[in-house]
Short mmCIF file of C-alpha atoms in Angstrom, two decimals:
data_model
loop_
_atom_site.label_atom_id
_atom_site.label_comp_id
_atom_site.label_asym_id
_atom_site.label_seq_id
_atom_site.Cartn_x
_atom_site.Cartn_y
_atom_site.Cartn_z
CA MET Q 127 11.31 56.05 -14.83
CA GLN Q 128 13.68 54.43 -12.19
CA ARG Q 129 10.72 52.22 -11.02
CA LYS Q 130 10.33 50.88 -14.56
CA ILE Q 131 14.07 50.38 -14.92
CA TRP Q 132 14.35 48.43 -11.65
CA LYS Q 133 11.25 46.40 -12.60
CA ARG Q 134 12.84 45.32 -16.06
CA ILE Q 135 16.07 44.59 -14.20
CA GLY Q 136 14.18 42.34 -11.73
CA LEU Q 137 12.26 40.66 -14.55
CA THR Q 138 15.47 40.00 -16.43
CA ILE Q 139 17.08 38.37 -13.32
CA VAL Q 140 14.04 36.25 -12.80
CA TYR Q 141 14.14 35.05 -16.42
CA LEU Q 142 17.64 34.35 -16.35
CA LEU Q 143 17.31 32.27 -13.13
CA LEU Q 144 14.42 30.43 -14.71
CA VAL Q 145 16.47 29.65 -17.86
CA LEU Q 146 19.28 28.38 -15.76
CA TRP Q 147 17.01 26.22 -13.73
CA ALA Q 148 15.46 24.86 -16.88
CA VAL Q 149 18.87 24.11 -18.36
CA PHE Q 150 20.13 22.49 -15.13
CA THR Q 151 16.98 20.31 -15.18
CA PHE Q 152 17.26 19.42 -18.82
CA VAL Q 153 20.83 18.49 -18.96
CA PRO Q 154 20.48 15.16 -17.07
CA LEU Q 155 17.49 14.16 -19.40
CA LEU Q 156 19.56 15.06 -22.41
CA TRP Q 157 22.55 13.10 -21.02
CA MET Q 158 20.38 10.05 -20.49
CA ILE Q 159 19.16 10.31 -24.02
CA SER Q 160 22.54 10.77 -25.51
CA SER Q 161 24.09 7.96 -23.51
CA SER Q 162 21.59 5.43 -24.68
CA PHE Q 163 23.06 5.96 -28.24
CA LYS Q 164 26.68 5.52 -27.18
CA ASP Q 165 28.76 2.60 -26.60
CA SER Q 166 30.43 2.05 -23.16
CA SER Q 167 33.81 3.75 -24.09
CA ALA Q 168 32.01 6.80 -25.32
CA ILE Q 169 29.92 7.05 -22.22
CA THR Q 170 32.95 7.03 -19.86
CA SER Q 171 35.15 9.07 -22.23
CA VAL Q 172 36.93 12.30 -20.75
CA PRO Q 173 35.90 15.02 -21.69
CA PRO Q 174 32.30 13.76 -21.85
CA GLU Q 175 30.51 13.84 -25.11
CA LEU Q 176 27.03 15.41 -24.81
CA ILE Q 177 26.13 14.62 -28.35
CA PRO Q 178 27.35 11.12 -29.62
CA LYS Q 179 29.84 11.30 -32.44
CA ASN Q 180 28.99 7.80 -33.56
CA PRO Q 181 25.39 6.96 -32.50
CA THR Q 182 24.38 3.42 -32.21
CA LEU Q 183 21.31 1.29 -31.34
CA ASP Q 184 23.36 -1.44 -29.79
CA ALA Q 185 22.16 -0.44 -26.18
CA TYR Q 186 18.66 -0.91 -27.26
CA LYS Q 187 19.22 -4.20 -28.90
CA ARG Q 188 21.06 -5.60 -25.86
CA ILE Q 189 18.35 -4.63 -23.33
CA PHE Q 190 15.65 -6.13 -25.52
CA GLN Q 191 17.39 -9.32 -26.27
CA VAL Q 192 19.29 -9.86 -23.10
CA GLY Q 193 17.16 -8.05 -20.50
CA GLY Q 194 13.73 -8.94 -21.64
CA LEU Q 195 12.78 -5.27 -21.71
CA GLY Q 196 9.71 -6.15 -23.98
CA ARG Q 197 8.05 -8.23 -21.33
CA TRP Q 198 8.76 -5.80 -18.46
CA PHE Q 199 7.49 -2.89 -20.61
CA LEU Q 200 4.35 -5.05 -21.20
CA ASN Q 201 3.91 -5.77 -17.62
CA SER Q 202 4.34 -2.19 -16.47
CA THR Q 203 1.91 -0.97 -19.16
CA ILE Q 204 -0.88 -3.44 -18.10
CA ILE Q 205 -0.36 -2.76 -14.35
CA ALA Q 206 -0.36 1.02 -14.64
CA THR Q 207 -3.15 1.28 -17.13
CA VAL Q 208 -5.49 -1.08 -15.22
CA SER Q 209 -4.59 0.49 -11.93
CA THR Q 210 -5.19 3.94 -13.32
CA VAL Q 211 -8.60 3.08 -14.78
CA ILE Q 212 -9.76 1.44 -11.65
CA ASN Q 213 -8.45 3.97 -9.21
CA VAL Q 214 -9.88 6.93 -11.27
CA PHE Q 215 -13.29 5.26 -11.60
CA PHE Q 216 -13.72 4.34 -7.78
CA ALA Q 217 -12.11 7.50 -6.47
CA SER Q 218 -14.35 9.62 -8.56
CA LEU Q 219 -17.40 7.48 -7.42
CA ALA Q 220 -16.43 7.93 -3.79
CA GLY Q 221 -15.55 11.59 -4.39
CA TYR Q 222 -19.09 12.14 -5.66
CA ALA Q 223 -20.72 10.33 -2.73
CA PHE Q 224 -18.60 12.29 -0.13
CA SER Q 225 -19.18 15.75 -1.86
CA LYS Q 226 -22.76 15.55 -3.24
CA LEU Q 227 -24.78 12.99 -1.39
CA ARG Q 228 -26.13 13.23 2.06
CA PHE Q 229 -26.14 10.18 4.22
CA PRO Q 230 -25.58 9.47 7.95
CA GLY Q 231 -21.88 9.47 9.01
CA ARG Q 232 -20.61 10.94 5.74
CA ASN Q 233 -18.11 13.34 7.41
CA ALA Q 234 -17.16 10.84 10.18
CA ILE Q 235 -16.41 8.00 7.46
CA PHE Q 236 -14.49 10.62 5.28
CA TRP Q 237 -12.37 11.82 8.24
CA VAL Q 238 -11.59 8.23 9.25
CA LEU Q 239 -10.49 7.49 5.76
CA LEU Q 240 -8.28 10.63 5.49
CA SER Q 241 -6.70 9.87 8.91
CA SER Q 242 -5.43 6.62 7.51
CA MET Q 243 -3.10 8.61 5.39
CA MET Q 244 -0.96 9.29 8.51
CA ILE Q 245 -0.18 5.55 8.81
CA PRO Q 246 3.16 4.96 7.09
CA GLY Q 247 2.98 2.36 4.27
CA GLN Q 248 5.89 0.34 5.99
CA VAL Q 249 3.68 -0.44 8.89
CA THR Q 250 0.99 -2.19 6.79
CA LEU Q 251 3.48 -3.77 4.38
CA ILE Q 252 4.00 -7.09 6.23
CA PRO Q 253 0.26 -7.69 6.97
CA LEU Q 254 -0.49 -6.71 3.35
CA TYR Q 255 2.18 -9.19 1.99
CA ILE Q 256 0.73 -12.01 4.20
CA LEU Q 257 -2.76 -11.22 3.12
CA VAL Q 258 -1.95 -11.33 -0.51
CA VAL Q 259 0.52 -14.11 -0.61
CA ASP Q 260 -0.89 -16.48 2.11
CA SER Q 261 -4.46 -15.80 2.18
CA PHE Q 262 -5.29 -15.09 -1.52
CA GLN Q 263 -2.43 -16.96 -3.05
CA MET Q 264 -1.75 -13.96 -5.60
CA GLU Q 265 1.97 -13.94 -5.32
CA ASN Q 266 3.60 -13.38 -8.80
CA THR Q 267 0.46 -12.39 -10.52
CA TYR Q 268 -1.02 -9.25 -11.96
CA PHE Q 269 -3.75 -9.31 -9.43
CA GLY Q 270 -1.32 -9.40 -6.65
CA ILE Q 271 0.41 -6.12 -7.87
CA ILE Q 272 -2.81 -4.29 -8.83
CA VAL Q 273 -5.33 -5.11 -6.11
CA PRO Q 274 -3.51 -3.60 -2.93
CA GLY Q 275 -3.30 -0.20 -4.82
CA MET Q 276 -6.72 -0.19 -6.67
CA VAL Q 277 -8.04 2.77 -4.71
CA ALA Q 278 -5.98 5.40 -2.74
CA VAL Q 279 -7.43 7.64 -0.03
CA GLY Q 280 -5.47 10.56 -1.45
CA SER Q 281 -7.25 10.07 -4.75
CA ILE Q 282 -10.56 10.05 -2.94
CA PHE Q 283 -9.64 13.33 -1.24
CA LEU Q 284 -8.72 14.93 -4.56
CA MET Q 285 -11.91 14.03 -6.29
CA ARG Q 286 -14.04 14.88 -3.27
CA GLN Q 287 -12.48 18.43 -3.36
CA PHE Q 288 -12.82 18.84 -7.07
CA MET Q 289 -16.35 17.59 -7.28
CA GLY Q 290 -17.37 19.79 -4.36
CA SER Q 291 -16.72 22.77 -6.72
CA LEU Q 292 -19.18 21.56 -9.19
CA PRO Q 293 -22.65 23.13 -9.44
CA SER Q 294 -25.29 21.09 -7.58
CA SER Q 295 -28.02 22.47 -9.81
CA LEU Q 296 -27.04 19.95 -12.54
CA ILE Q 297 -27.45 17.05 -10.08
CA ASP Q 298 -31.02 18.53 -9.05
CA ALA Q 299 -31.96 18.76 -12.82
CA GLY Q 300 -30.95 15.21 -13.29
CA ARG Q 301 -33.01 14.02 -10.31
CA ILE Q 302 -36.09 15.99 -11.63
CA ASP Q 303 -35.64 14.06 -14.93
CA ALA Q 304 -35.86 10.90 -13.04
CA CYS Q 305 -32.30 9.90 -13.62
CA SER Q 306 -30.69 7.40 -11.16
CA GLU Q 307 -27.91 8.46 -8.93
CA PHE Q 308 -25.39 6.40 -10.92
CA GLY Q 309 -26.94 7.78 -14.15
CA ILE Q 310 -26.28 11.29 -12.83
CA PHE Q 311 -22.72 10.41 -11.91
CA TRP Q 312 -22.04 8.73 -15.33
CA LYS Q 313 -23.84 11.15 -17.58
CA ILE Q 314 -23.51 14.34 -15.76
CA ILE Q 315 -20.70 14.44 -13.33
CA LEU Q 316 -18.07 12.62 -15.11
CA PRO Q 317 -18.15 14.63 -18.45
CA ILE Q 318 -17.70 18.04 -16.73
CA SER Q 319 -14.96 16.26 -14.40
CA LYS Q 320 -12.34 15.88 -17.08
CA PRO Q 321 -9.81 18.34 -15.58
CA GLY Q 322 -9.91 16.58 -12.14
CA LEU Q 323 -9.99 13.11 -13.77
CA ALA Q 324 -6.93 14.16 -15.91
CA VAL Q 325 -4.91 15.20 -12.93
CA LEU Q 326 -5.68 12.12 -11.06
CA GLY Q 327 -5.04 10.03 -13.97
CA ILE Q 328 -1.60 11.46 -14.62
CA PHE Q 329 -0.66 11.26 -10.95
CA THR Q 330 -1.93 7.65 -10.61
CA PHE Q 331 -0.29 6.37 -13.84
CA VAL Q 332 3.12 7.92 -13.05
CA ALA Q 333 2.81 6.48 -9.37
CA HIS Q 334 2.14 2.95 -10.58
CA TRP Q 335 4.57 3.11 -13.52
CA ASN Q 336 7.32 4.12 -11.26
CA ASN Q 337 6.34 1.89 -8.36
CA PHE Q 338 9.25 -0.42 -7.38
CA PHE Q 339 8.98 -1.89 -3.83
CA TRP Q 340 5.81 -3.66 -4.00
CA PRO Q 341 6.37 -5.28 -7.48
CA PHE Q 342 9.82 -6.26 -6.45
CA LEU Q 343 8.49 -7.92 -3.24
CA ILE Q 344 5.41 -9.81 -4.78
CA THR Q 345 7.16 -11.01 -7.94
CA ASN Q 346 9.76 -13.77 -8.22
CA THR Q 347 10.11 -14.49 -11.95
CA ASN Q 348 11.89 -12.49 -14.76
CA SER Q 349 8.58 -12.81 -16.78
CA MET Q 350 6.42 -11.00 -14.16
CA ARG Q 351 8.87 -8.18 -13.41
CA THR Q 352 7.76 -4.57 -14.07
CA LEU Q 353 10.16 -2.25 -15.92
CA GLN Q 354 11.46 -0.55 -12.74
CA VAL Q 355 12.25 -3.93 -11.14
CA GLY Q 356 13.69 -5.31 -14.24
CA LEU Q 357 15.98 -2.36 -14.97
CA THR Q 358 17.36 -2.66 -11.43
CA SER Q 359 18.10 -6.43 -11.77
CA PHE Q 360 19.73 -5.67 -15.11
CA ARG Q 361 21.89 -3.22 -13.53
CA PHE Q 362 23.05 -5.65 -10.81
CA GLU Q 363 23.86 -8.27 -13.43
CA ASN Q 364 25.58 -5.89 -15.79
CA LEU Q 365 27.48 -3.29 -13.77
CA GLN Q 366 29.33 -1.82 -16.70
CA ASP Q 367 26.54 -1.80 -19.34
CA TYR Q 368 25.67 1.93 -18.80
CA GLY Q 369 24.37 2.32 -22.28
CA ALA Q 370 21.69 -0.39 -21.89
CA MET Q 371 20.54 1.07 -18.53
CA MET Q 372 20.29 4.49 -20.10
CA ALA Q 373 18.16 2.87 -23.10
CA GLY Q 374 15.93 1.27 -20.50
CA ALA Q 375 15.42 4.55 -18.79
CA VAL Q 376 14.57 6.28 -21.89
CA CYS Q 377 11.86 3.60 -22.71
CA SER Q 378 10.59 4.00 -19.04
CA ALA Q 379 10.30 7.73 -19.64
CA VAL Q 380 8.43 7.72 -22.86
CA PRO Q 381 4.98 6.62 -21.52
CA MET Q 382 4.83 9.06 -19.00
CA ILE Q 383 5.78 11.90 -21.48
CA ILE Q 384 3.02 10.56 -23.79
CA VAL Q 385 0.42 10.41 -21.07
CA PHE Q 386 1.25 14.10 -19.88
CA LEU Q 387 1.16 15.40 -23.31
CA ALA Q 388 -2.23 13.59 -24.08
CA LEU Q 389 -3.86 15.09 -20.92
CA GLN Q 390 -1.87 18.33 -20.73
CA LYS Q 391 -4.87 20.49 -21.59
CA TYR Q 392 -7.02 18.96 -18.88
CA PHE Q 393 -4.19 18.72 -16.46
CA LEU Q 394 -3.59 22.46 -16.64
CA GLN Q 395 -7.16 23.23 -16.07
CA GLY Q 396 -7.35 20.89 -13.18
CA ILE Q 397 -4.40 22.42 -11.21
CA THR Q 398 -5.71 25.88 -11.87
CA ILE Q 399 -9.25 25.28 -10.63
CA GLY Q 400 -10.04 27.43 -7.64
CA ALA Q 401 -6.91 29.69 -8.23
CA VAL Q 402 -9.11 32.69 -9.33
CA LYS Q 403 -12.21 33.61 -7.61
CA GLY Q 404 -14.96 36.16 -8.42
#
């Protein structure tokens, strides 16, 4: 009886801590959304108003009209979507090759690729900039932003580990039916890899959507700025317009929430694969 009582007390304490942590995490998000519907005086009022008494859409109007949020949003959407599709396709293709195909030097090539992850991005930044700007003349273009991040080694590693858990008997059956290697990959492997593709897609989309430094470095006009770069410049030019900054932050968070909710089912399956054996 005492053991059950102590167990219930322990569970109660754990649940209370989880609730407090959830509230602690949710309050900044609620404050951001609330502030986007306030005017400047209400945002800086004391005591603070968590729920706006007089909600207004002026902040959203200002950032669309003055800041050019629509163009920044379009640029981020194009860059994040195209980068995600390209990265998922080529990473899954490489993951299939490294996990299921047998060819000379397979493991050596994979470990060389994996070792490149130890090189800090700052080391290759200047050579990459010179290559993109001087050699390929892709400054201030979509290609200049997308091409350097088309395929990430971490993505290849993720898909290799995931596809290594898929049954090879399906591949053998496809070969018996005279299906080409790409046909096996496209018609057999990809359909059963949705959980892994969803995890990689979410991570890739969020990473490219929130990417700041490379778009900031490679773009030099307001029309080519991404949302993250544009919001930063808007902040520097309008130091007191907190409402517009919060409105831009809300608009920036919406696509990531939509992507996660759309792929939530596959995402949860992907992160739990291999957690239960037997």
